[in-house]
Coordinates of C-alpha atoms in Angstrom, one line a residue:
X28 CA 0.0 -0.1 -0.1
X29 CA 1.9 3.0 -1.2
X30 CA 0.5 6.3 0.0
X31 CA 1.4 9.6 -1.8
X32 CA 3.5 12.4 -0.1
X33 CA 0.3 14.4 0.8
X34 CA -1.0 11.7 3.2
X35 CA -1.1 12.4 6.8
X36 CA 1.1 11.0 9.5
X37 CA 0.0 7.3 10.5
X38 CA -2.3 6.9 13.4
X39 CA -2.4 3.9 15.5
X40 CA -5.5 1.8 14.9
X41 CA -6.0 -1.5 16.8
X42 CA -7.5 -4.2 14.5
X43 CA -7.7 -6.7 17.4
X44 CA -6.3 -7.6 20.8
X45 CA -7.2 -7.6 24.2
X46 CA -7.8 -4.1 26.1
X47 CA -4.7 -3.0 27.8
X48 CA -2.5 -4.9 25.3
X49 CA -0.7 -3.8 22.3
X50 CA -2.7 -4.4 19.0
X51 CA -2.0 -7.4 16.8
X52 CA -1.6 -5.2 13.8
X53 CA -1.2 -1.5 12.8
X54 CA -1.8 0.1 9.1
X55 CA 1.2 -0.1 7.0
X56 CA 2.0 3.3 5.3
X57 CA 4.5 3.5 2.6
X58 CA 5.0 7.1 1.6
X59 CA 6.2 7.6 -2.0
X60 CA 8.5 10.5 -2.4
X61 CA 10.2 9.6 -5.8
X62 CA 8.8 7.3 -8.6
X63 CA 11.5 4.7 -7.9
X64 CA 9.7 3.8 -4.7
X65 CA 6.6 3.0 -6.6
X66 CA 6.6 -0.8 -6.5
X67 CA 8.3 -0.9 -3.1
X68 CA 5.5 -2.0 -0.5
X69 CA 4.1 -5.0 1.1
X70 CA 1.2 -6.2 3.4
X71 CA -1.4 -3.7 4.5
X72 CA -0.7 -4.1 8.1
X73 CA 2.5 -4.4 10.2
X74 CA 2.2 -7.2 12.7
X75 CA 3.2 -6.1 16.4
X76 CA 5.4 -9.0 17.6
X77 CA 6.0 -7.5 21.0
X78 CA 5.0 -4.3 22.7
X79 CA 6.3 -4.4 26.1
X80 CA 9.9 -3.4 25.9
X81 CA 11.4 -0.2 27.3
X82 CA 13.8 0.5 24.3
X83 CA 13.9 -2.2 21.5
X84 CA 17.1 -2.6 19.4
X85 CA 19.4 -4.7 17.3
X86 CA 17.2 -7.4 15.8
X87 CA 18.8 -10.6 14.4
X88 CA 16.9 -13.3 12.5
X89 CA 18.2 -16.8 12.7
X90 CA 17.0 -18.7 9.4
X91 CA 17.7 -22.2 10.7
X92 CA 15.8 -21.8 14.0
X93 CA 13.2 -19.3 12.5
X94 CA 13.3 -16.9 15.4
X95 CA 14.3 -13.3 16.0
X96 CA 16.4 -12.0 18.7
X97 CA 16.7 -8.5 19.8
X98 CA 17.8 -6.1 22.7
X99 CA 15.7 -4.4 25.3
X100 CA 18.3 -2.1 26.5
X101 CA 17.3 -0.4 29.6
X102 CA 15.7 -3.7 30.9
X103 CA 19.1 -5.4 30.3
X104 CA 17.8 -8.3 28.3
X105 CA 17.8 -10.1 25.0
X106 CA 14.4 -11.2 24.0
X107 CA 13.4 -14.0 21.5
X108 CA 10.4 -14.2 19.2
X109 CA 9.6 -17.8 17.9
X110 CA 8.2 -17.7 14.4
X111 CA 6.6 -21.2 14.6
X112 CA 4.7 -20.4 17.8
X113 CA 4.4 -16.7 17.9
X114 CA 5.6 -16.6 21.6
X115 CA 8.2 -14.2 23.0
X116 CA 10.5 -15.1 25.9
X117 CA 13.9 -14.0 27.3
X118 CA 16.8 -15.1 25.5
X119 CA 19.3 -13.9 28.0
X120 CA 19.3 -11.7 31.2
X121 CA 21.2 -9.9 32.2
X122 CA 22.6 -9.0 28.8
X123 CA 25.3 -6.6 29.6
X124 CA 22.8 -4.0 28.3
X125 CA 23.2 -5.4 24.8
X126 CA 22.5 -3.1 21.9
X127 CA 23.4 -4.1 18.4
X128 CA 23.3 -7.8 17.1
X129 CA 24.1 -9.8 14.2
X130 CA 25.0 -13.2 13.0
X131 CA 28.2 -14.6 11.8
X132 CA 28.8 -16.9 8.9
X133 CA 28.7 -19.8 11.4
X134 CA 25.2 -19.0 12.5
X135 CA 26.4 -17.5 15.8
X136 CA 24.9 -14.3 17.6
X137 CA 27.5 -11.5 17.9
X138 CA 26.4 -8.8 20.3
X139 CA 27.4 -5.4 21.3
X140 CA 27.3 -5.1 25.2
X141 CA 27.1 -1.5 26.0
X142 CA 27.1 -2.1 29.9
X143 CA 30.1 -4.4 29.8
X144 CA 31.9 -2.3 27.2
X145 CA 32.7 -5.3 25.0
X146 CA 31.7 -7.2 21.7
X147 CA 30.9 -11.0 22.4
X148 CA 29.9 -13.9 20.6
X149 CA 27.4 -16.6 21.7
X150 CA 28.6 -20.2 20.9
X151 CA 26.2 -22.8 19.6
X152 CA 26.4 -24.4 23.2
X153 CA 25.3 -21.2 24.8
X154 CA 28.6 -20.3 26.0
X155 CA 29.6 -16.4 25.6
X156 CA 33.2 -15.7 24.1
X157 CA 34.7 -12.1 24.6
X158 CA 35.8 -10.9 21.2
X159 CA 36.9 -7.4 22.1
X160 CA 36.9 -5.2 25.2
X161 CA 39.9 -3.1 25.0
X162 CA 42.0 -1.3 22.5
X163 CA 45.6 -0.2 23.2
X164 CA 45.0 -1.3 26.8
X165 CA 41.9 1.0 27.2
X166 CA 38.4 0.0 27.7
X167 CA 36.1 0.5 24.7
X168 CA 33.4 3.2 25.1
X169 CA 30.1 1.2 24.5
X170 CA 30.0 -0.9 21.5
X171 CA 26.6 -0.1 19.8
X172 CA 26.1 -2.0 16.4
X173 CA 27.9 -4.5 14.5
X174 CA 28.2 -6.3 11.0
X175 CA 30.4 -9.4 9.9
X176 CA 32.1 -9.4 6.3
X177 CA 32.6 -12.5 4.3
X178 CA 36.2 -12.8 5.4
X179 CA 35.0 -13.2 9.0
X180 CA 36.1 -9.8 10.2
X181 CA 33.7 -8.0 12.6
X182 CA 33.1 -4.3 12.3
X183 CA 31.3 -2.3 15.1
X184 CA 30.7 1.3 16.0
X185 CA 31.8 2.6 19.7
X186 CA 30.0 5.7 20.8
X187 CA 29.5 6.6 24.4
X188 CA 25.8 6.1 24.8
X189 CA 26.2 3.2 27.3
X190 CA 28.5 5.2 29.6
X191 CA 26.6 8.6 29.6
X192 CA 24.3 7.4 32.3
X193 CA 23.0 4.3 34.1
X194 CA 19.9 4.4 32.0
X195 CA 21.2 1.8 29.3
X196 CA 24.5 1.0 30.6
X197 CA 26.8 1.9 33.5
X198 CA 28.0 5.5 33.9
X199 CA 31.7 5.9 33.4
X200 CA 34.4 7.9 32.0
X201 CA 35.3 7.4 28.5
X202 CA 39.0 6.4 28.0
X203 CA 39.7 7.7 24.8
X204 CA 39.2 11.3 25.6
X205 CA 35.7 11.3 24.2
X206 CA 36.6 10.0 20.8
X207 CA 34.4 7.5 19.2
X208 CA 35.7 5.0 16.6
X209 CA 34.6 2.5 14.0
X210 CA 36.6 -0.7 14.6
X211 CA 37.4 -3.8 12.7
X212 CA 38.2 -6.9 14.5
X213 CA 39.9 -10.1 13.0
X214 CA 38.5 -12.8 15.5
X215 CA 41.1 -15.2 14.2
X216 CA 44.0 -13.3 15.2
X217 CA 42.5 -10.9 17.9
X218 CA 43.8 -7.9 15.8
X219 CA 41.6 -4.9 16.5
X220 CA 42.1 -1.7 14.5
X221 CA 40.5 1.7 14.0
X222 CA 39.1 2.0 10.5
X223 CA 37.5 5.5 11.0
X224 CA 38.3 8.0 13.6
X225 CA 36.5 11.1 12.4
X226 CA 32.9 10.4 13.6
X227 CA 31.1 12.2 16.3
X228 CA 28.6 9.4 17.4
X229 CA 29.0 6.5 14.9
X230 CA 26.0 4.2 15.2
X231 CA 24.3 1.9 12.6
X232 CA 26.5 0.5 9.8
X233 CA 25.9 -1.9 6.8
X234 CA 27.8 -3.4 3.9
X235 CA 26.6 -3.0 0.3
X236 CA 25.6 -6.4 -1.3
X237 CA 29.1 -6.9 -2.7
X238 CA 30.7 -5.8 0.4
X239 CA 32.8 -3.3 -1.4
X240 CA 31.3 -0.2 0.4
X241 CA 30.3 0.5 4.0
X242 CA 27.7 2.9 5.2
X243 CA 27.9 4.4 8.8
X244 CA 25.5 6.7 10.5
X245 CA 26.6 9.5 12.5
X246 CA 23.8 9.9 14.8
X247 CA 24.5 13.3 16.6
X248 CA 25.8 15.4 13.6
X249 CA 23.5 18.2 12.7
X250 CA 21.7 17.0 10.6
X251 CA 22.2 13.3 11.3
X252 CA 23.9 11.8 8.4
X253 CA 24.9 8.6 6.7
X254 CA 28.6 8.3 5.3
X255 CA 29.8 5.9 2.6
X256 CA 33.2 4.4 2.4
X257 CA 35.0 2.2 -0.2
X258 CA 36.4 -0.9 1.3
X259 CA 39.8 -2.3 0.0
X260 CA 40.7 -5.9 0.3
X261 CA 42.8 -5.5 3.4
X262 CA 40.1 -3.7 5.1
X263 CA 41.2 -0.3 4.8
X264 CA 38.5 2.5 4.2
X265 CA 38.6 5.2 1.7
X266 CA 36.4 8.2 1.0
X267 CA 33.6 8.8 3.7
X268 CA 31.7 11.5 1.9
X269 CA 28.0 12.0 3.2
X270 CA 25.6 9.7 1.4
X271 CA 22.4 10.9 3.0
X272 CA 21.1 13.4 5.5
X273 CA 18.2 12.8 7.7
X274 CA 15.1 15.1 7.3
X275 CA 13.1 13.8 10.4
X276 CA 15.0 13.3 13.8
X277 CA 18.2 11.1 13.6
X278 CA 19.5 8.1 12.0
X279 CA 20.0 4.9 13.9
X280 CA 20.4 1.4 12.4
X281 CA 20.9 0.5 8.6
X282 CA 20.1 -2.3 6.4
X283 CA 20.6 -2.8 2.6
X284 CA 18.4 -4.6 0.1
X285 CA 19.4 -6.8 -2.8
X286 CA 19.2 -3.8 -5.1
X287 CA 21.7 -1.7 -3.1
X288 CA 19.1 0.4 -1.6
X289 CA 19.7 1.7 2.0
X290 CA 17.0 1.4 4.6
X291 CA 17.6 3.7 7.6
X292 CA 15.8 3.9 11.0
X293 CA 14.6 7.3 11.9
X294 CA 12.1 9.1 14.1
X295 CA 9.1 8.6 11.8
X296 CA 10.1 5.2 10.6
X297 CA 12.3 3.9 8.1
X298 CA 13.7 5.8 5.2
X299 CA 14.8 4.3 1.9
X300 CA 17.5 5.6 -0.1
X301 CA 18.5 4.8 -3.7
X302 CA 22.0 3.8 -4.4
X303 CA 22.9 7.3 -5.5
X304 CA 21.7 8.7 -2.3
X305 CA 18.2 10.1 -3.1
X306 CA 15.7 9.6 -0.5
X307 CA 12.7 7.8 -2.5
X308 CA 10.3 6.8 0.1
X309 CA 9.5 6.0 3.8
X310 CA 7.7 3.2 5.7
X311 CA 6.0 5.4 8.5
X312 CA 5.6 3.9 12.0
X313 CA 3.8 5.0 15.2
X314 CA 6.9 4.8 17.3
X315 CA 10.6 6.1 16.4
X316 CA 12.5 3.3 14.8
X317 CA 15.7 2.2 16.0
X318 CA 16.9 -0.7 14.0
X319 CA 15.8 -3.3 11.3
X320 CA 16.7 -6.4 9.6
X321 CA 15.6 -8.8 6.8
X322 CA 14.5 -12.3 7.5
X323 CA 12.6 -15.4 6.3
X324 CA 13.6 -17.9 3.6
X325 CA 13.3 -15.3 0.8
X326 CA 14.8 -12.3 2.9
X327 CA 11.5 -10.5 2.4
X328 CA 10.3 -10.2 6.0
X329 CA 11.1 -6.9 7.4
X330 CA 11.7 -6.8 11.1
X331 CA 11.8 -3.3 12.9
X332 CA 12.6 -2.5 16.4
X333 CA 10.8 0.7 17.4
X334 CA 10.4 2.1 20.9
X335 CA 8.5 -0.4 23.0
X336 CA 7.6 -2.5 20.1
X337 CA 8.9 -4.9 17.3
X338 CA 7.1 -4.9 14.0
X339 CA 7.1 -7.6 11.2
X340 CA 6.1 -7.0 7.6
X341 CA 6.1 -9.0 4.4
X342 CA 7.5 -6.9 1.7
X343 CA 8.1 -6.7 -2.1
X344 CA 11.6 -6.4 -1.9
X345 CA 14.3 -8.6 -0.6
X346 CA 17.4 -8.1 2.0
X347 CA 20.8 -8.3 0.4
X348 CA 22.3 -11.9 0.1
X349 CA 25.9 -11.6 1.3
X350 CA 28.7 -13.7 0.1
X351 CA 28.8 -16.8 2.3
X352 CA 25.5 -16.3 4.1
X353 CA 21.8 -17.0 3.4
X354 CA 19.1 -14.8 5.0
X355 CA 21.0 -13.5 8.1

């Protein structure tokens, strides 16, 4: 259902559900801003998978198990939605005030733990391996979002949101003099290096489908914007020009579809940018969007974490299929 730009802001309307609970569905409003967005839509309603979080973030979909894991940051827990039963339960609590999550090529959960100031991997037997917690002997700020490349390297952003207060982490002094980096980790060797050091508050990040470009959101710039880098074979970044600026609030998480379009979480929903950087349309939501991911066997199930809720929508486009991975 594509709505012209003249349409009003989405209003929350309950289709069903018991009084006092979140609705089962809310209307799906795709706003057309440019003709290239014309055929990008999906179901008429978004499913509300869960509506009782304090701040939802970091969705990661496990294809083999058909379940979604995401973070409820201030409540210090990871939650899990089972696609086969529709039930939601606690995946892990405490979670180290987990924020961003992703899945590596071996199907393991990789998590940014803001409160513990580290990046971890959950092994297949449930044990947790610490991948990175220090750089040059100093504690990381509070890792925020993370992606994995086909060569196994792990890329993550490290702003200071988790140490600013005790709300979604543990208040502490930054050890890099307030600087916030983008890191690249080789988990095989343990080599951790800074790949970008000129961000104010680096946040969401995502690779292009061929992994030759890296998009990174700088949330607290004015205006909030996304930058794009070329990625060399050895992991060195080049460029860094502004790809797009946010016209409503601030950007947060990013994901890419199989046509190279960038989908960015923002305060009014999810913004869609053509590969040339043009804002072509939006998916409007009743709550500010924080992050998103694609799932399902065809990568055409869009999951969005937003405020208290997690939304799901079957769409007419597909998430990027990265080298060496299925629908993660």
